[in-house]
mmCIF file with all atom_site columns, C-alpha atoms in Angstrom:
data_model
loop_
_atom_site.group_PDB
_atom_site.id
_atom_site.type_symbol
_atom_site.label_atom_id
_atom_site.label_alt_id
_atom_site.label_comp_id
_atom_site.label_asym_id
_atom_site.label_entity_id
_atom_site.label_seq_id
_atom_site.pdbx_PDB_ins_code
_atom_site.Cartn_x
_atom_site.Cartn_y
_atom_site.Cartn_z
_atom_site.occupancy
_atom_site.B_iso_or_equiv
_atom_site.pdbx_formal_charge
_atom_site.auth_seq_id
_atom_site.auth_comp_id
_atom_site.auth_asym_id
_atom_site.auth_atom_id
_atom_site.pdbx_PDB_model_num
ATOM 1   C CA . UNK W 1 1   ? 11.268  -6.525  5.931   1.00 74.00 ? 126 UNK W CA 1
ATOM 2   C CA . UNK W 1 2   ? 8.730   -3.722  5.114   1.00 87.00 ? 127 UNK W CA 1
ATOM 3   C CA . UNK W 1 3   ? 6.028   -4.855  2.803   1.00 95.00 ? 128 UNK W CA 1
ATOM 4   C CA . UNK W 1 4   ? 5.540   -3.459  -0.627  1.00 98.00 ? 129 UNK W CA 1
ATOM 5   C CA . UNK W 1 5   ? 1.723   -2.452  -1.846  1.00 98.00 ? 130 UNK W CA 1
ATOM 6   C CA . UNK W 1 6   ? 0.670   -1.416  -5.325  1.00 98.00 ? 131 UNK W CA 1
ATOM 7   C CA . UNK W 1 7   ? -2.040  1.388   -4.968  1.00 98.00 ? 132 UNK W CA 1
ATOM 8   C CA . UNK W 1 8   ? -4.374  2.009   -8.087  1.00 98.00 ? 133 UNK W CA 1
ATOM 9   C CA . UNK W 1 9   ? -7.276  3.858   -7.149  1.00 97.00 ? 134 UNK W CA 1
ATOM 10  C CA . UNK W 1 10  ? -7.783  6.902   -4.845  1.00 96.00 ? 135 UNK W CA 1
ATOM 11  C CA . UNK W 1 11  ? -4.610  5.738   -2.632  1.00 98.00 ? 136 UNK W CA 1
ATOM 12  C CA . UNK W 1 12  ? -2.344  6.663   -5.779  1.00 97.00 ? 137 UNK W CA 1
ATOM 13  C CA . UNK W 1 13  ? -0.962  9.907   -5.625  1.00 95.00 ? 138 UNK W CA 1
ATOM 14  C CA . UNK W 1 14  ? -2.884  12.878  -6.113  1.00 89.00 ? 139 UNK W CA 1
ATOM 15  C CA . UNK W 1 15  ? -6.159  10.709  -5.239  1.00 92.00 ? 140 UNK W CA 1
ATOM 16  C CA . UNK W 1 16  ? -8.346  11.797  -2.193  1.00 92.00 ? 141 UNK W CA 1
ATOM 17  C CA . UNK W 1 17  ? -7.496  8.643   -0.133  1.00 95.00 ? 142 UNK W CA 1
ATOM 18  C CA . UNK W 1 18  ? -3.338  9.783   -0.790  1.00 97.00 ? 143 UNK W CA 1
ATOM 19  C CA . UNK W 1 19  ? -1.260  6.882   0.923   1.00 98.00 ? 144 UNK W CA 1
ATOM 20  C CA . UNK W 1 20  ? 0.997   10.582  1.768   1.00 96.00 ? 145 UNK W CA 1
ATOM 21  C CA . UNK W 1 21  ? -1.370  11.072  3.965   1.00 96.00 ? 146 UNK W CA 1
ATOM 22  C CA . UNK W 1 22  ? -0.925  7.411   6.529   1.00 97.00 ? 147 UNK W CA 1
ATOM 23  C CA . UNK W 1 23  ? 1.982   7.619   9.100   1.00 97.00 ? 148 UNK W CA 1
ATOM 24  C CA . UNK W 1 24  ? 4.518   6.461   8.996   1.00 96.00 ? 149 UNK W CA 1
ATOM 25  C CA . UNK W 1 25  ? 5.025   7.730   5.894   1.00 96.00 ? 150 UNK W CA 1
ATOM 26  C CA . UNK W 1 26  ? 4.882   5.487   2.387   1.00 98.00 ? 151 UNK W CA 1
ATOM 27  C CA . UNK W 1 27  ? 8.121   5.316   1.016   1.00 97.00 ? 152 UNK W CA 1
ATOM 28  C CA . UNK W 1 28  ? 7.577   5.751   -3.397  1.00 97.00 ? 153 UNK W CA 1
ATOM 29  C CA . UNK W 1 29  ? 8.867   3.494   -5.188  1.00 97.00 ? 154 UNK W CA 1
ATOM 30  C CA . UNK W 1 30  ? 7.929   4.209   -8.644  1.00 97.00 ? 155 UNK W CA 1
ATOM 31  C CA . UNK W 1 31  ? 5.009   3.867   -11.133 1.00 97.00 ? 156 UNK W CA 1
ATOM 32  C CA . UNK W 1 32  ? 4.022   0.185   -12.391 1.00 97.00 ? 157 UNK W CA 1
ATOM 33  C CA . UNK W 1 33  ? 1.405   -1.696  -14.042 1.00 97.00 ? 158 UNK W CA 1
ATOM 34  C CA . UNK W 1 34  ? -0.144  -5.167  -13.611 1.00 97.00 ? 159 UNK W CA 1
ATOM 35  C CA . UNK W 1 35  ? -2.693  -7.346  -15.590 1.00 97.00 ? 160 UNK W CA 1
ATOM 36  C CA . UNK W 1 36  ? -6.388  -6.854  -14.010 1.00 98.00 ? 161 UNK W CA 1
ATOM 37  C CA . UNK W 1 37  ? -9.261  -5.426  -14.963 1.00 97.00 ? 162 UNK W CA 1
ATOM 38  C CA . UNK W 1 38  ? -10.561 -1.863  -13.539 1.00 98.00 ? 163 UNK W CA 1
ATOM 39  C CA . UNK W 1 39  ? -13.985 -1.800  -12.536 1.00 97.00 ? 164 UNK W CA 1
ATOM 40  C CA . UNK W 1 40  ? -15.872 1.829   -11.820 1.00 96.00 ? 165 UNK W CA 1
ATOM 41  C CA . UNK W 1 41  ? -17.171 1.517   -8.312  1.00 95.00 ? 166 UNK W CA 1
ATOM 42  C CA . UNK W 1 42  ? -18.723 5.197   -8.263  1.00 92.00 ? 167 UNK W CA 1
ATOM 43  C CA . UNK W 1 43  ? -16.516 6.634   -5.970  1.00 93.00 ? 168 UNK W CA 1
ATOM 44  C CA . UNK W 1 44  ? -13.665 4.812   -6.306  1.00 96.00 ? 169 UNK W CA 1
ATOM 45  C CA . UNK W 1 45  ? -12.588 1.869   -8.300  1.00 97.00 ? 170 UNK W CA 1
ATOM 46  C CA . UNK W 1 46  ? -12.127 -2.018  -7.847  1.00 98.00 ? 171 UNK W CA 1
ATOM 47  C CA . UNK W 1 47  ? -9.422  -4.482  -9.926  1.00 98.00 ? 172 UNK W CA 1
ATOM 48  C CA . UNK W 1 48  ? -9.882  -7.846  -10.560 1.00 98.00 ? 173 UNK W CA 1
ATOM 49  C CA . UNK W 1 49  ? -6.453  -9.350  -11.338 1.00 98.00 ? 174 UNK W CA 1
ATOM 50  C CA . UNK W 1 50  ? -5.143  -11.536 -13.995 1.00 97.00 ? 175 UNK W CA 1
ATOM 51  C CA . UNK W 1 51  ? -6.182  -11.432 -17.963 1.00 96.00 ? 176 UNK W CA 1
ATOM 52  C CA . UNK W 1 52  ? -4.794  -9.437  -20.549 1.00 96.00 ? 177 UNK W CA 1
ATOM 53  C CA . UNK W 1 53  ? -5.177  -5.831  -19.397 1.00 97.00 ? 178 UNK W CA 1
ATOM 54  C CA . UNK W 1 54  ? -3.253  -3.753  -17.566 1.00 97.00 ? 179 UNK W CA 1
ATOM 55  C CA . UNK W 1 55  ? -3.703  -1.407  -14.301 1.00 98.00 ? 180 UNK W CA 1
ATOM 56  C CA . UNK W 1 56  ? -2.147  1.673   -14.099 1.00 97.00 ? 181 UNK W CA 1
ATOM 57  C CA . UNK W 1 57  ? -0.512  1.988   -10.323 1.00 98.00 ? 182 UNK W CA 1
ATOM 58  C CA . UNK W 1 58  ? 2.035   3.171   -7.618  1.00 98.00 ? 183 UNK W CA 1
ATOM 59  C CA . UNK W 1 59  ? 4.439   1.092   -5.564  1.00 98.00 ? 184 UNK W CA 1
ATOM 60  C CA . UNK W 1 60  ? 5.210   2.516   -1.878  1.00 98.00 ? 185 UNK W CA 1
ATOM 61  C CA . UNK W 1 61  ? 7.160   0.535   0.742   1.00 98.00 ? 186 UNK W CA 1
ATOM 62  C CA . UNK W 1 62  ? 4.744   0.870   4.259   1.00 98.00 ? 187 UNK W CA 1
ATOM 63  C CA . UNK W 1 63  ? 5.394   0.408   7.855   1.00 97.00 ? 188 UNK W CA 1
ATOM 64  C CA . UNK W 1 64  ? 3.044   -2.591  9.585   1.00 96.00 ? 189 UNK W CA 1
ATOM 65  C CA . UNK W 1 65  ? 0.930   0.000   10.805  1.00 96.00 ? 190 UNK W CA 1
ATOM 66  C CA . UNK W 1 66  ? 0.122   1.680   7.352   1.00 97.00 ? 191 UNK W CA 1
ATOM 67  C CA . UNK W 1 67  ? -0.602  -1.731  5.964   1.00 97.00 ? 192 UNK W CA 1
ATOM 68  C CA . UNK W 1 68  ? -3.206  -2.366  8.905   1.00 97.00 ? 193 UNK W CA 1
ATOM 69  C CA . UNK W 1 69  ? -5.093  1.080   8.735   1.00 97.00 ? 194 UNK W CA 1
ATOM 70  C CA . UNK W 1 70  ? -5.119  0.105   4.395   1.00 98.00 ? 195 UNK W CA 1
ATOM 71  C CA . UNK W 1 71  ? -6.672  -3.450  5.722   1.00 97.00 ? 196 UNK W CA 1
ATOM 72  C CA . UNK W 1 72  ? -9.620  -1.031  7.479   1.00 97.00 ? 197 UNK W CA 1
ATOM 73  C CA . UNK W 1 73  ? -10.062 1.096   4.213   1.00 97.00 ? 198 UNK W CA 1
ATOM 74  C CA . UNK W 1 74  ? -9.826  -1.664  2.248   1.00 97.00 ? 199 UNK W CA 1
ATOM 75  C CA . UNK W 1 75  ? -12.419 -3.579  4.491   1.00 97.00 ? 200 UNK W CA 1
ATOM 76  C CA . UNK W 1 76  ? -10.404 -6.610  4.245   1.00 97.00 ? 201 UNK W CA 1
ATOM 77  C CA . UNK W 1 77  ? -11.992 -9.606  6.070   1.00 96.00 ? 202 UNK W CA 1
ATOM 78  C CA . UNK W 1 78  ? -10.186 -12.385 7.275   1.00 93.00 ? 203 UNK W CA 1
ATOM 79  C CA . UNK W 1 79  ? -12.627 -14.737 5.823   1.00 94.00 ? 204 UNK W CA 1
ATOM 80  C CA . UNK W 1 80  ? -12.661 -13.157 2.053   1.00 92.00 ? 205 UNK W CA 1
ATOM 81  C CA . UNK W 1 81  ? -15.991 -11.639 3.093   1.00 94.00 ? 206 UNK W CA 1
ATOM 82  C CA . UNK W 1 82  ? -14.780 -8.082  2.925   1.00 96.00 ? 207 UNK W CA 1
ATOM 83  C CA . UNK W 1 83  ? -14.973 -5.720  0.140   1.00 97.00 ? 208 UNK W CA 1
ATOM 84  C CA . UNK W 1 84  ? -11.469 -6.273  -0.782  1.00 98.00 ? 209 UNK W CA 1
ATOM 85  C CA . UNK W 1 85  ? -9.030  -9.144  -0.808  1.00 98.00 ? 210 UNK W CA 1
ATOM 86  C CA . UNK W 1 86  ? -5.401  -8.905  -0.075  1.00 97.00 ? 211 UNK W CA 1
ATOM 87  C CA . UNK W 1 87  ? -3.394  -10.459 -2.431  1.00 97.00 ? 212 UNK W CA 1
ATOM 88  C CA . UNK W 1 88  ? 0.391   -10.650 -3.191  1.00 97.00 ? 213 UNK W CA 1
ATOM 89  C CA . UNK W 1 89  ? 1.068   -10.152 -6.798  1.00 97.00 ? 214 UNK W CA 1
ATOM 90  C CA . UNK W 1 90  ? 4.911   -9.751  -8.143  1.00 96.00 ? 215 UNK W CA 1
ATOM 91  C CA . UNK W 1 91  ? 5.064   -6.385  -9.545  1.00 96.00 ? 216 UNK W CA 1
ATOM 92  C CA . UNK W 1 92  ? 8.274   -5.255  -11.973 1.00 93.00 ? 217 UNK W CA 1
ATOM 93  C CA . UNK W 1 93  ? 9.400   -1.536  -11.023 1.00 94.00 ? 218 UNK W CA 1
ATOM 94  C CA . UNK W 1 94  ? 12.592  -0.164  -13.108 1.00 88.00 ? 219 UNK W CA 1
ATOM 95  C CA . UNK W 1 95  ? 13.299  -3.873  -13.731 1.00 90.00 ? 220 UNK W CA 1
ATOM 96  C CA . UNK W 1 96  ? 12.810  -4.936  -10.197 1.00 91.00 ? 221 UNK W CA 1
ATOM 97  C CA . UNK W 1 97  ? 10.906  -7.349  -9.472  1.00 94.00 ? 222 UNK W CA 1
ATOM 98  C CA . UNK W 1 98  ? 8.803   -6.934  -5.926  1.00 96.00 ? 223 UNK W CA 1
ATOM 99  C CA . UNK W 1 99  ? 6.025   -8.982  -4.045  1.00 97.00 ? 224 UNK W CA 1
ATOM 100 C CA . UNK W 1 100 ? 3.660   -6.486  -3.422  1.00 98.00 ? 225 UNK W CA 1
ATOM 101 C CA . UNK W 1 101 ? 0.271   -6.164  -1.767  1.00 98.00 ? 226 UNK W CA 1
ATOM 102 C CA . UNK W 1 102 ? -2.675  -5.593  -4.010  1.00 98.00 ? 227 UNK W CA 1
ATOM 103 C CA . UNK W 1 103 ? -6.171  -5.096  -3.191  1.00 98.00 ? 228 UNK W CA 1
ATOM 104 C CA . UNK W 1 104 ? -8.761  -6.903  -5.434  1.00 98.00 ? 229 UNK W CA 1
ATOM 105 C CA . UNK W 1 105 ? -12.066 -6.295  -5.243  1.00 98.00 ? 230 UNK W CA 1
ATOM 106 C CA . UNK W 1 106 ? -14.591 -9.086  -3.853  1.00 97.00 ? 231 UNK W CA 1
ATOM 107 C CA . UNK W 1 107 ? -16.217 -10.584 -6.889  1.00 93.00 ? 232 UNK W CA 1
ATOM 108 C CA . UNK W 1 108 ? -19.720 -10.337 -5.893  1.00 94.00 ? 233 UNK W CA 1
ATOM 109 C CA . UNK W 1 109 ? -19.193 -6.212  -5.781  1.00 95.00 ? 234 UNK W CA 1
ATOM 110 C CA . UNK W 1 110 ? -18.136 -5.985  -9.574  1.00 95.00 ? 235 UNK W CA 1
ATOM 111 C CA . UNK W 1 111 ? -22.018 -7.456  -10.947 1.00 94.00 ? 236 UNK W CA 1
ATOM 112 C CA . UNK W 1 112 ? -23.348 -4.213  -13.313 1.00 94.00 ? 237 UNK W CA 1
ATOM 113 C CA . UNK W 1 113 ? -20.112 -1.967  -12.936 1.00 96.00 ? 238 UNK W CA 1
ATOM 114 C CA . UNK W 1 114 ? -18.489 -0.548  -15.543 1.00 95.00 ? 239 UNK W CA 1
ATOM 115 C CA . UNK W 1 115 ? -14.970 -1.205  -17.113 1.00 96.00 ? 240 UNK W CA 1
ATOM 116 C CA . UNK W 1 116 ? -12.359 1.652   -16.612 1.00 96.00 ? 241 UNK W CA 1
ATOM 117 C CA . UNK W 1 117 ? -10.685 0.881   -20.019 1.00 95.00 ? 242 UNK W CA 1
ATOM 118 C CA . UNK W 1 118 ? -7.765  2.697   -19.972 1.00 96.00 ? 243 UNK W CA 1
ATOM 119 C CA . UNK W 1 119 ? -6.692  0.874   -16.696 1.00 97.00 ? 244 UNK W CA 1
ATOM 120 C CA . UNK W 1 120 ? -6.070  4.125   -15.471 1.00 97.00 ? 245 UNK W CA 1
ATOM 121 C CA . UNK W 1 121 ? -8.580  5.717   -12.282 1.00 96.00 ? 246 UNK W CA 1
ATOM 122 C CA . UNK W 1 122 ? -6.638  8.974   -11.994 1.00 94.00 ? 247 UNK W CA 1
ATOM 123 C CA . UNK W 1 123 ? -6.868  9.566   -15.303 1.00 93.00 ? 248 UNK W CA 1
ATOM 124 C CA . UNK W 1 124 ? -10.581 8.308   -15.728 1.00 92.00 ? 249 UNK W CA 1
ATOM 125 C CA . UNK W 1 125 ? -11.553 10.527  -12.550 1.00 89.00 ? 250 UNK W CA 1
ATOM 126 C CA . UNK W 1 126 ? -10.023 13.948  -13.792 1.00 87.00 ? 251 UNK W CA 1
ATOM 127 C CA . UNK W 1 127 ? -12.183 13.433  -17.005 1.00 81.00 ? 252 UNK W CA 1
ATOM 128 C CA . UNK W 1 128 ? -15.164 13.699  -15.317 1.00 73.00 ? 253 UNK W CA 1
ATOM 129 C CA . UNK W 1 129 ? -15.714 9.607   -16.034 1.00 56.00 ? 254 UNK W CA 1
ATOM 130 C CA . UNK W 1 130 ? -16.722 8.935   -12.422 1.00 52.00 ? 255 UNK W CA 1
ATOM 131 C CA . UNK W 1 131 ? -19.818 9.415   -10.942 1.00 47.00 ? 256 UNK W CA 1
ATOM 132 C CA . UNK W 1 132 ? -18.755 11.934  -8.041  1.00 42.00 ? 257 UNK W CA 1
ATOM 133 C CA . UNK W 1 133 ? -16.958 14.557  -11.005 1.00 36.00 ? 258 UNK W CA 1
ATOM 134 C CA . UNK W 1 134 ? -19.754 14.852  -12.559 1.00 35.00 ? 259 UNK W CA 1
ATOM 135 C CA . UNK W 1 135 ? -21.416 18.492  -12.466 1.00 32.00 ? 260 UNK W CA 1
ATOM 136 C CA . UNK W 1 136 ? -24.409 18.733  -10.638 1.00 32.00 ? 261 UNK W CA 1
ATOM 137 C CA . UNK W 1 137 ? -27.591 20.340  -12.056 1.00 32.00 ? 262 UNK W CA 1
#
């Protein structure tokens, strides 16, 4: 069976990492949440899961080799060293219930970063909230 990964940064649709982009292509899904907190990493953004908030995200169905190319972008380390961790958190989509992969951000990188409190980075990035929108002088 094909694995299942929730995107909620600049892998969601529209984003300039697109999972569209990877081959073979994502299969969608549909649009889900899950309880984290969204961290502003400049150019892109970090969760942390668990608590009361919720993430704004995308559920795609990917190939083994999508999955390993998103373990090199993510800069998963087998030892939890790596900027992100890959985790397996049950996600519902259209009242299904699916494992999927999530990527959570290594604690140490969240010290001094700013909450993204609408849970939402698409939405945060087109208002000019992240550090690479802004206009430059």
């Amino acid at each position: 069976m094909m694995p299942h990964v929730f995107v909620y940064g600049t892998l969601r649709r529209g984003g300039r990492n697109d999972i569209a982009r990877y081959r073979p292509a994502p299969v969608w899904i549909g649009e889900a949440s899950i309880a984290g907190t969204l961290y502003d990493l400049g150019a892109y953004p970090g969760v942390v899961l668990g608590g009361t908030r919720r993430v704004r995200g995308e559920v795609y169905v990917v190939e083994p080799a999508v999955e390993a190319a998103l373990d090199v972008l993510e800069e998963v380390a087998a030892d939890g060293s790596g900027e992100y961790i890959k985790r397996q958190v049950r996600v519902e989509v259209g009242g299904q219930g699916l494992d999927c992969l999530v990527y959570e951000i290594h604690p140490a990188r969240i010290a001094g970063r700013r909450v993204i409190e609408s849970g939402d980075w698409i939405a945060h990035a087109a208002r000019g909230d992240a550090w690479f929108s802004q206009p430059k002088d």
